[in-house]
């Protein structure tokens, strides 16, 4: 097999590092991220077409700051340093980096030298995103400045003979509108990559790599029916066929019909050649949850019970060599597991998987991908669209959308109401615009009148939010007539509900889920 063209991103701890890789992949060039601690021999062995050094929170002249061997710049491979990476390159090659009087932060206008290859097709005055305390006060021999801002004499520099480039700002973020063009110029023109990598290449390459790793070993996958674990399962199934067993725990807190939908895709009548085990553990979960009202306690019970059930199934299967997890890049960053960057928040998943199940190694084939890239891979693998474009659904499921005690009856109410709500939102063509929407069951009962009778029933709350990162969110403006239709249908079709409320709260102060 031909060696695939690869650009390597060396991670010095910046928050945007995965974005750099993503932008490179958007230029149809395959890209992998490695820690700055990676040995140079390993880098050489990979024979990359180019190397990008990322930003990072340190000052390169401080003792103990992340650094790299000078040899990296002598390999004849083009190198592009970004922010810290640019400063470090200068520091190592004999330039000077100092603390600036004033931090340069935010959108900044720069003037670029159009003769520099990085700026081909870029406007001479363009906007970029700056975020630095230090600046390059003297360039190393052989370098010239090719961009400057009002406060920064070297916003970019080059030694074109040696194909070494530095950019003080962040071309990878959207606040640098022409940034992708600059990265494109680097990988395609300076490094000479052909740009023939696509998501199907990711799929193909992953399948080959998985096969090599797994050999004839046994693989186990916890399938939730969510996008990530579904894509991971299909990828594994394509790679190792019936060596894979997927365990799907139906905890009775799924959306209406969801268990059957998952089974239809992955079960015996589905399209994949894998052992699929559906564990109908509904009653087990309901009885553990009986009488419990405190949200954190509910989450813990669901998480723990999930692990118990999974573990029991794993034991039945016997010694498993590999466990598959659908971890994706944002999970890695948020839980602080990713490379060198700082912890943002710890990810709250269904409680993790048991560490004492008998397996040798974990396979995380989607670890480098963003959600939309995972979706592309899912489509590439032939997963149905309704599964691929599913909105996020929390591990504890409806357990945290039923305020107070969870009962089978309440699960039925919230499932039915949610089903109607989703159906009407889709009919109104709003499903692509709203990031997440669902019905929840409040713990409130109130008096109503239906026909000539007094009712004393539950109130359903409708939630719909728009968000980019799910860390902050605004409630979505749904046309009144759509809300009205949903309300009418829920009251008429769902037994036990006599009131429908719309939640206007943004996050913060609210959260997206109710518990
Ligand atoms: P909150 O409620 O924290 O939700 O504003 C933010 C996003 O995370 C999802 N969420 C979870 N996902 N396990 C998950 O896998 C959980 O325990 C969990 N709790 C919330 C939520 O649906 C929203 O998309």
Coordinates of C-alpha atoms and ligand atoms in Angstrom, one line a residue:
X1 CA 0.0 0.0 0.0
X2 CA 1.2 3.5 -0.8
X3 CA 2.1 5.5 2.2
X4 CA -0.7 8.0 2.8
X5 CA 0.3 11.7 2.8
X6 CA 0.3 12.8 6.4
X7 CA 0.8 16.1 8.1
X8 CA 1.7 15.9 11.8
X9 CA 0.5 18.4 14.4
X10 CA 2.8 18.5 17.4
X11 CA 0.8 19.5 20.4
X12 CA 2.2 22.0 22.8
X13 CA -0.9 22.3 24.9
X14 CA -3.1 24.9 23.1
X15 CA -6.9 24.7 23.3
X16 CA -7.4 24.8 19.6
X17 CA -5.1 22.0 18.6
X18 CA -7.7 19.6 17.4
X19 CA -9.1 22.4 15.3
X20 CA -5.8 22.7 13.5
X21 CA -6.0 19.0 12.6
X22 CA -9.5 19.5 11.5
X23 CA -8.7 22.4 9.2
X24 CA -6.0 20.3 7.7
X25 CA -8.4 17.5 7.1
X26 CA -10.8 20.0 5.5
X27 CA -8.0 20.6 3.0
X28 CA -8.3 16.8 2.2
X29 CA -5.0 16.1 3.8
X30 CA -4.7 13.4 6.5
X31 CA -3.5 14.7 9.8
X32 CA -2.6 13.3 13.1
X33 CA -1.8 14.9 16.5
X34 CA 1.2 13.9 18.6
X35 CA 2.5 15.2 21.9
X36 CA 5.6 17.4 21.8
X37 CA 7.1 14.6 23.8
X38 CA 7.1 12.3 20.8
X39 CA 10.5 11.1 19.9
X40 CA 12.0 12.5 16.7
X41 CA 12.8 9.0 15.5
X42 CA 9.1 8.2 15.5
X43 CA 8.4 11.4 13.6
X44 CA 11.0 10.6 11.0
X45 CA 9.7 7.1 10.6
X46 CA 6.3 8.5 9.7
X47 CA 7.8 10.6 6.9
X48 CA 5.3 13.4 7.2
X49 CA 4.9 15.8 4.3
X50 CA 4.7 18.7 6.8
X51 CA 4.8 19.4 10.5
X52 CA 2.7 22.0 12.4
X53 CA 3.7 23.1 15.9
X54 CA 0.7 24.3 17.9
X55 CA 0.1 27.1 20.3
X56 CA 0.4 26.5 24.0
X57 CA 0.1 28.4 27.3
X58 CA 3.8 28.6 28.2
X59 CA 6.6 31.1 27.5
X60 CA 9.2 29.3 25.4
X61 CA 12.1 31.1 27.2
X62 CA 11.1 29.8 30.7
X63 CA 12.8 26.9 32.3
X64 CA 11.0 23.7 31.8
X65 CA 8.8 25.1 29.0
X66 CA 7.8 22.5 26.3
X67 CA 10.4 22.4 23.6
X68 CA 11.7 20.2 20.8
X69 CA 15.0 19.1 19.3
X70 CA 16.5 21.5 16.8
X71 CA 16.9 18.5 14.5
X72 CA 13.2 18.8 13.7
X73 CA 14.0 21.9 11.5
X74 CA 16.8 20.1 9.7
X75 CA 14.8 17.2 8.3
X76 CA 14.0 19.1 5.1
X77 CA 10.3 18.7 6.0
X78 CA 8.3 22.0 5.9
X79 CA 7.4 23.2 9.4
X80 CA 4.8 25.8 10.4
X81 CA 4.7 27.1 13.9
X82 CA 1.5 28.6 15.3
X83 CA 1.6 31.1 18.2
X84 CA 3.7 29.3 20.8
X85 CA 4.9 27.1 18.0
X86 CA 6.1 30.1 16.0
X87 CA 7.9 31.6 19.1
X88 CA 9.5 28.3 19.9
X89 CA 10.8 27.9 16.4
X90 CA 12.5 31.3 16.7
X91 CA 13.8 30.6 20.2
X92 CA 15.4 27.3 19.1
X93 CA 16.8 28.6 15.9
X94 CA 18.5 31.7 17.5
X95 CA 15.8 34.4 17.4
X96 CA 14.5 36.2 20.4
X97 CA 11.1 36.0 22.2
X98 CA 10.2 38.4 24.9
X99 CA 7.2 39.4 27.0
X100 CA 5.3 42.2 25.3
X101 CA 4.2 45.4 27.2
X102 CA 0.7 44.7 26.2
X103 CA -1.1 41.5 25.7
X104 CA -2.5 41.3 22.1
X105 CA -5.9 39.6 22.3
X106 CA -8.9 39.3 20.0
X107 CA -9.6 40.2 16.4
X108 CA -6.7 42.2 15.0
X109 CA -6.0 43.6 11.6
X110 CA -2.7 42.6 10.0
X111 CA -0.9 43.5 6.8
X112 CA 0.6 40.5 5.0
X113 CA 3.3 40.2 2.4
X114 CA 1.5 38.8 -0.7
X115 CA 4.7 37.3 -2.0
X116 CA 4.8 34.9 0.9
X117 CA 3.4 31.5 -0.1
X118 CA 1.3 31.2 3.0
X119 CA -0.7 34.3 1.9
X120 CA -1.4 33.5 -1.7
X121 CA -5.0 34.6 -2.4
X122 CA -5.2 36.4 1.0
X123 CA -6.2 40.0 1.2
X124 CA -3.3 42.3 2.0
X125 CA -5.1 43.6 5.0
X126 CA -6.9 40.8 6.7
X127 CA -8.3 40.0 10.2
X128 CA -6.8 37.4 12.5
X129 CA -7.3 36.1 16.0
X130 CA -4.4 37.0 18.3
X131 CA -3.9 35.7 21.8
X132 CA -0.4 36.2 23.1
X133 CA 1.7 37.8 25.8
X134 CA 5.1 37.1 24.3
X135 CA 6.3 38.4 20.9
X136 CA 9.1 37.7 18.5
X137 CA 11.5 40.6 19.0
X138 CA 14.3 39.4 16.8
X139 CA 14.2 36.9 14.0
X140 CA 16.5 34.0 13.7
X141 CA 19.0 34.1 10.8
X142 CA 17.5 33.5 7.4
X143 CA 14.0 34.6 8.5
X144 CA 12.0 37.6 7.4
X145 CA 8.8 39.1 8.7
X146 CA 5.9 38.6 6.3
X147 CA 3.0 40.1 8.3
X148 CA 2.6 42.7 11.0
X149 CA -0.1 44.3 13.1
X150 CA -0.1 47.7 14.9
X151 CA 1.4 46.1 18.0
X152 CA 3.2 43.1 16.6
X153 CA 6.2 43.5 14.2
X154 CA 6.3 39.8 13.4
X155 CA 2.7 38.5 13.0
X156 CA 4.2 36.0 10.6
X157 CA 7.7 35.0 9.4
X158 CA 9.4 32.8 6.9
X159 CA 12.6 31.2 5.8
X160 CA 11.3 30.1 2.4
X161 CA 14.6 28.5 1.4
X162 CA 14.2 26.0 4.3
X163 CA 10.4 26.0 4.2
X164 CA 10.1 27.1 7.8
X165 CA 7.2 29.4 8.7
X166 CA 5.8 31.0 11.8
X167 CA 2.4 32.6 12.4
X168 CA 1.8 34.5 15.6
X169 CA -2.0 34.3 15.4
X170 CA -4.4 31.4 15.2
X171 CA -5.4 30.6 11.6
X172 CA -7.4 27.6 12.7
X173 CA -10.2 29.5 14.5
X174 CA -13.2 31.0 12.6
X175 CA -12.2 34.5 13.9
X176 CA -9.4 34.4 11.4
X177 CA -11.7 34.4 8.3
X178 CA -8.8 33.7 5.8
X179 CA -7.0 31.3 8.2
X180 CA -8.1 28.1 6.4
X181 CA -6.7 29.5 3.2
X182 CA -3.4 30.0 4.9
X183 CA -3.3 26.5 6.2
X184 CA -4.4 25.3 2.8
X185 CA -1.5 27.2 1.3
X186 CA 0.9 25.5 3.7
X187 CA -0.3 21.9 3.3
X188 CA -1.1 21.9 -0.3
X189 CA 1.4 24.4 -1.8
X190 CA 4.4 24.5 0.6
X191 CA 4.2 20.8 1.6
X192 CA 3.0 19.7 -1.8
X193 CA 0.2 17.4 -0.5
X194 CA -2.1 16.2 -3.3
X195 CA -5.2 16.5 -1.2
X196 CA -6.8 13.2 -2.0
X197 CA -7.8 12.3 1.6
X198 CA -11.6 12.1 2.3
X199 CA -13.8 10.7 5.0
X200 CA -14.0 7.4 3.1
X201 CA -10.2 7.2 3.4
X202 CA -10.6 7.6 7.2
X203 CA -13.0 4.7 7.2
X204 CA -10.8 2.6 4.9
X205 CA -7.6 3.3 6.9
X206 CA -9.3 2.8 10.2
X207 CA -10.6 -0.6 9.1
X208 CA -7.1 -1.7 8.0
X209 CA -5.6 -0.4 11.3
X210 CA -8.2 -2.1 13.4
X211 CA -7.8 -5.4 11.6
X212 CA -4.1 -5.3 12.2
X213 CA -4.5 -4.5 15.8
X214 CA -7.2 -7.0 16.6
X215 CA -5.9 -10.0 14.6
X216 CA -8.3 -12.8 15.5
X217 CA -9.1 -11.4 19.0
X218 CA -12.6 -11.0 20.5
X219 CA -14.0 -7.5 20.6
X220 CA -16.8 -6.2 22.8
X221 CA -18.7 -2.9 22.3
X222 CA -21.3 -1.2 24.6
X223 CA -23.8 0.1 22.1
X224 CA -26.2 2.9 23.3
X225 CA -27.9 3.7 20.0
X226 CA -26.3 7.1 20.1
X227 CA -24.3 8.4 17.1
X228 CA -20.9 7.8 18.5
X229 CA -21.2 4.2 19.7
X230 CA -23.2 3.3 16.6
X231 CA -20.5 4.6 14.3
X232 CA -17.8 2.9 16.3
X233 CA -19.7 -0.4 16.3
X234 CA -20.2 -0.4 12.5
X235 CA -16.6 0.5 11.9
X236 CA -15.6 -2.4 14.0
X237 CA -18.1 -4.7 12.4
X238 CA -16.7 -3.8 8.9
X239 CA -13.2 -4.5 10.2
X240 CA -13.6 -7.7 12.2
X241 CA -17.1 -9.0 11.4
X242 CA -18.4 -11.6 13.8
X243 CA -15.4 -11.3 16.1
X244 CA -17.4 -8.3 17.5
X245 CA -20.2 -8.6 20.0
X246 CA -22.3 -5.5 20.7
X247 CA -24.2 -5.3 24.0
X248 CA -27.1 -3.0 24.1
X249 CA -28.6 -2.4 27.5
X250 CA -32.2 -1.3 27.3
X251 CA -32.6 0.5 30.7
X252 CA -36.2 1.4 30.1
X253 CA -35.3 5.0 30.0
X254 CA -34.9 5.4 26.2
X255 CA -37.1 7.4 23.9
X256 CA -40.2 5.8 22.4
X257 CA -39.3 2.9 20.0
X258 CA -35.6 3.6 20.4
X259 CA -34.8 0.1 21.6
X260 CA -36.5 -1.5 18.6
X261 CA -34.9 1.0 16.3
X262 CA -31.4 0.1 17.5
X263 CA -32.2 -3.6 17.3
X264 CA -33.5 -3.2 13.7
X265 CA -30.2 -1.7 12.6
X266 CA -27.8 -3.9 14.6
X267 CA -29.8 -7.0 15.4
X268 CA -30.1 -10.2 13.3
X269 CA -32.3 -8.7 10.7
X270 CA -30.1 -5.6 10.4
X271 CA -27.3 -5.0 7.9
X272 CA -24.3 -5.9 10.0
X273 CA -22.6 -9.2 10.6
X274 CA -22.2 -9.0 14.3
X275 CA -23.4 -10.7 17.5
X276 CA -25.9 -8.3 19.0
X277 CA -27.2 -8.8 22.5
X278 CA -30.1 -6.7 23.7
X279 CA -30.5 -6.9 27.4
X280 CA -34.0 -5.9 28.4
X281 CA -33.2 -4.7 31.9
X282 CA -36.1 -2.2 32.2
X283 CA -37.6 -3.7 35.3
X284 CA -34.3 -4.0 37.0
X285 CA -33.8 -0.2 36.6
X286 CA -37.3 0.7 37.6
X287 CA -37.1 -1.3 40.8
X288 CA -33.7 0.3 41.7
X289 CA -35.2 3.7 41.1
X290 CA -38.4 3.2 43.0
X291 CA -38.8 5.9 45.6
X292 CA -35.6 7.8 44.7
X293 CA -36.1 11.5 44.0
X294 CA -32.7 13.1 44.4
X295 CA -31.3 13.8 40.9
X296 CA -27.6 12.9 41.6
X297 CA -28.7 9.7 43.3
X298 CA -30.8 8.8 40.3
X299 CA -27.9 9.4 38.0
X300 CA -25.6 7.3 40.2
X301 CA -28.1 4.4 40.3
X302 CA -28.6 4.4 36.6
X303 CA -24.8 4.5 35.9
X304 CA -24.0 1.8 38.4
X305 CA -26.8 -0.5 37.3
X306 CA -25.7 0.0 33.7
X307 CA -22.3 -1.2 34.5
X308 CA -23.6 -4.2 36.5
X309 CA -25.7 -5.4 33.6
X310 CA -22.9 -4.8 31.1
X311 CA -20.5 -6.7 33.3
X312 CA -22.7 -9.7 33.6
X313 CA -23.0 -9.9 29.8
X314 CA -19.2 -9.5 29.4
X315 CA -18.7 -12.4 31.8
X316 CA -21.0 -14.6 29.8
X317 CA -19.0 -13.9 26.7
X318 CA -15.7 -14.7 28.4
X319 CA -12.2 -13.4 27.9
X320 CA -12.5 -10.4 25.6
X321 CA -9.4 -9.0 24.1
X322 CA -10.6 -5.6 23.2
X323 CA -13.3 -3.2 24.4
X324 CA -14.6 -0.6 21.9
X325 CA -15.5 2.9 23.1
X326 CA -17.2 5.6 21.0
X327 CA -15.1 8.4 22.6
X328 CA -14.9 11.4 20.3
X329 CA -12.6 14.4 20.5
X330 CA -14.7 16.8 22.6
X331 CA -15.0 14.0 25.3
X332 CA -11.3 13.8 25.3
X333 CA -10.8 17.5 25.7
X334 CA -13.5 18.0 28.2
X335 CA -12.3 15.3 30.5
X336 CA -8.7 16.6 30.2
X337 CA -7.5 13.4 28.7
X338 CA -6.4 14.9 25.5
X339 CA -2.7 15.6 24.9
X340 CA -1.5 18.7 26.7
X341 CA -4.4 21.0 27.1
X342 CA -6.0 22.1 30.3
X343 CA -9.1 20.4 31.8
X344 CA -12.3 22.3 31.0
X345 CA -15.0 20.1 32.6
X346 CA -15.2 16.5 33.5
X347 CA -17.5 14.7 31.1
X348 CA -20.6 13.2 32.6
X349 CA -21.2 10.0 30.7
X350 CA -23.3 7.0 31.8
X351 CA -20.7 6.4 34.5
X352 CA -17.9 4.9 32.4
X353 CA -17.4 1.2 32.0
X354 CA -16.2 -1.3 34.6
X355 CA -12.5 -1.5 34.9
X356 CA -12.5 -5.0 36.1
X357 CA -14.1 -6.6 33.0
X358 CA -11.6 -9.0 31.6
X359 CA -10.2 -7.3 28.5
X360 CA -6.8 -6.4 27.4
X361 CA -7.1 -3.2 25.5
X362 CA -9.4 -0.4 24.6
X363 CA -10.1 0.7 21.0
X364 CA -11.3 4.2 20.4
X365 CA -11.5 4.6 16.7
X366 CA -13.2 8.0 16.7
X367 CA -11.0 9.7 19.3
X368 CA -9.7 12.3 16.8
X369 CA -13.0 13.3 15.3
X370 CA -15.5 16.1 15.9
X371 CA -19.2 15.3 16.0
X372 CA -19.9 16.3 12.5
X373 CA -16.9 14.3 11.2
X374 CA -18.3 11.3 13.1
X375 CA -21.6 11.9 11.3
X376 CA -19.8 12.0 8.0
X377 CA -18.1 8.7 8.8
X378 CA -21.5 7.2 9.8
X379 CA -23.0 8.1 6.5
X380 CA -20.0 6.8 4.7
X381 CA -20.5 3.5 6.6
X382 CA -24.1 3.3 5.4
X383 CA -25.9 4.0 8.8
X384 CA -29.4 5.3 8.4
X385 CA -29.8 9.1 8.5
X386 CA -32.2 9.1 11.5
X387 CA -29.5 7.4 13.5
X388 CA -26.6 9.6 12.2
X389 CA -28.4 12.9 12.8
X390 CA -29.9 11.9 16.2
X391 CA -29.8 14.7 18.7
X392 CA -27.7 14.2 21.9
X393 CA -29.4 12.0 24.4
X394 CA -27.9 11.7 27.9
X395 CA -26.7 8.4 29.3
X396 CA -29.2 8.4 32.2
X397 CA -31.9 8.9 29.5
X398 CA -35.4 9.8 30.5
X399 CA -34.4 9.2 34.1
X400 CA -33.2 12.8 34.3
X401 CA -36.2 14.1 32.3
X402 CA -38.7 12.9 34.8
X403 CA -38.5 15.2 37.8
X404 CA -38.8 13.3 41.0
X405 CA -39.4 9.6 41.3
X406 CA -39.2 7.5 38.1
X407 CA -42.1 5.0 37.5
X408 CA -43.0 3.0 34.5
X409 CA -46.2 5.1 34.1
X410 CA -44.2 8.3 34.0
X411 CA -41.8 6.9 31.5
X412 CA -44.7 6.1 29.3
X413 CA -46.1 9.6 29.6
X414 CA -42.8 11.3 28.8
X415 CA -42.1 8.9 25.9
X416 CA -45.4 9.6 24.3
X417 CA -45.3 13.3 24.8
X418 CA -41.7 13.5 23.5
X419 CA -42.6 11.4 20.5
X420 CA -45.4 13.8 19.5
X421 CA -43.2 16.9 20.1
X422 CA -40.4 15.5 17.9
X423 CA -42.9 14.5 15.2
X424 CA -44.4 18.0 15.1
X425 CA -41.0 19.8 15.1
X426 CA -39.9 17.6 12.2
X427 CA -43.1 18.3 10.3
X428 CA -42.6 22.0 10.8
X429 CA -39.1 21.6 9.3
X430 CA -37.5 23.0 12.5
X431 CA -35.5 19.9 13.4
X432 CA -32.3 21.0 11.7
X433 CA -32.4 24.5 13.3
X434 CA -32.8 23.5 16.9
X435 CA -29.8 21.9 18.6
X436 CA -31.8 19.8 21.1
X437 CA -35.5 19.5 21.9
X438 CA -37.4 17.2 24.1
X439 CA -40.3 16.8 26.5
X440 CA -39.8 16.4 30.2
X441 CA -42.2 15.5 32.9
X442 CA -42.5 17.9 35.7
X443 CA -43.4 16.7 39.2
X444 CA -46.4 19.0 39.2
X445 CA -50.0 18.0 39.0
X446 CA -52.7 20.5 38.6
X447 CA -56.4 20.8 38.3
X448 CA -57.9 21.0 34.8
X449 CA -61.2 20.3 33.1
X450 CA -61.7 17.9 30.2
X451 CA -65.1 17.3 28.7
X452 CA -67.2 18.0 31.8
X453 CA -64.9 16.4 34.2
X454 CA -62.4 17.7 36.6
X455 CA -58.8 16.4 36.0
X456 CA -55.9 16.3 38.3
X457 CA -52.9 15.4 36.1
X458 CA -49.3 16.1 35.2
X459 CA -47.8 19.0 33.4
X460 CA -45.4 18.3 30.6
X461 CA -42.6 20.8 30.0
X462 CA -41.3 21.3 26.4
X463 CA -37.7 22.3 26.0
X464 CA -35.9 23.4 22.9
X465 CA -32.5 25.0 22.8
X466 CA -30.1 26.5 20.3
X467 CA -26.4 26.1 21.1
X468 CA -23.1 25.6 19.5
X469 CA -21.1 23.9 22.2
X470 CA -23.8 22.8 24.7
X471 CA -22.0 24.8 27.4
X472 CA -24.3 27.8 26.9
X473 CA -27.7 27.8 25.2
X474 CA -30.7 29.9 24.4
X475 CA -34.2 28.7 24.3
X476 CA -35.4 28.3 20.7
X477 CA -38.2 30.5 19.3
X478 CA -40.7 28.0 18.1
X479 CA -43.7 29.5 16.2
X480 CA -46.8 29.7 18.4
X481 CA -48.9 27.6 16.1
X482 CA -46.4 24.7 16.3
X483 CA -46.4 24.9 20.1
X484 CA -50.1 25.0 20.1
X485 CA -50.4 22.0 17.9
X486 CA -48.0 20.0 20.1
X487 CA -50.0 21.1 23.2
X488 CA -53.3 20.0 21.7
X489 CA -51.9 16.6 20.6
X490 CA -50.2 15.9 23.9
X491 CA -53.4 16.7 25.9
X492 CA -55.5 14.7 23.6
X493 CA -53.3 11.7 23.0
X494 CA -51.3 11.3 26.2
X495 CA -53.2 9.9 29.1
X496 CA -52.3 11.5 32.4
X497 CA -51.4 15.0 31.1
X498 CA -53.6 18.1 31.4
X499 CA -51.1 20.9 31.0
X500 CA -48.2 21.7 28.7
X501 CA -45.6 24.3 29.5
X502 CA -42.7 25.8 27.4
X503 CA -39.4 26.3 29.1
X504 CA -37.9 29.7 28.2
X505 CA -34.8 29.4 30.4
X506 CA -31.4 29.9 28.9
X507 CA -28.2 28.1 30.1
X508 CA -26.9 29.5 32.3
X509 CA -28.8 29.9 34.6
X510 CA -30.7 26.8 33.7
X511 CA -29.1 23.6 32.3
X512 CA -30.4 21.9 29.2
X513 CA -31.6 18.9 31.0
X514 CA -33.9 19.3 34.0
X515 CA -31.8 17.3 36.5
Ligands
LIG1 P1 -26.7 20.1 30.6 O1 -28.0 19.5 31.2 O2 -25.5 19.8 31.5 O3 -26.5 19.3 29.3 O4 -26.9 21.5 30.3 C1 -25.5 19.6 28.3 C2 -25.6 18.5 27.3 O5 -25.1 17.2 27.8 C3 -26.1 16.3 27.8 N1 -26.1 15.5 29.1 C4 -25.5 14.3 29.2 N2 -24.9 13.5 28.3 N3 -24.6 11.9 30.1 C5 -24.4 12.3 28.8 O6 -23.9 11.5 28.0 C6 -25.1 12.7 31.0 O7 -25.2 12.3 32.2 C7 -25.6 14.0 30.6 N4 -26.3 15.0 31.2 C8 -26.5 15.9 30.2 C9 -27.4 17.0 27.6 O8 -28.4 16.2 26.9 C10 -27.0 18.2 26.7 O9 -26.8 17.8 25.4

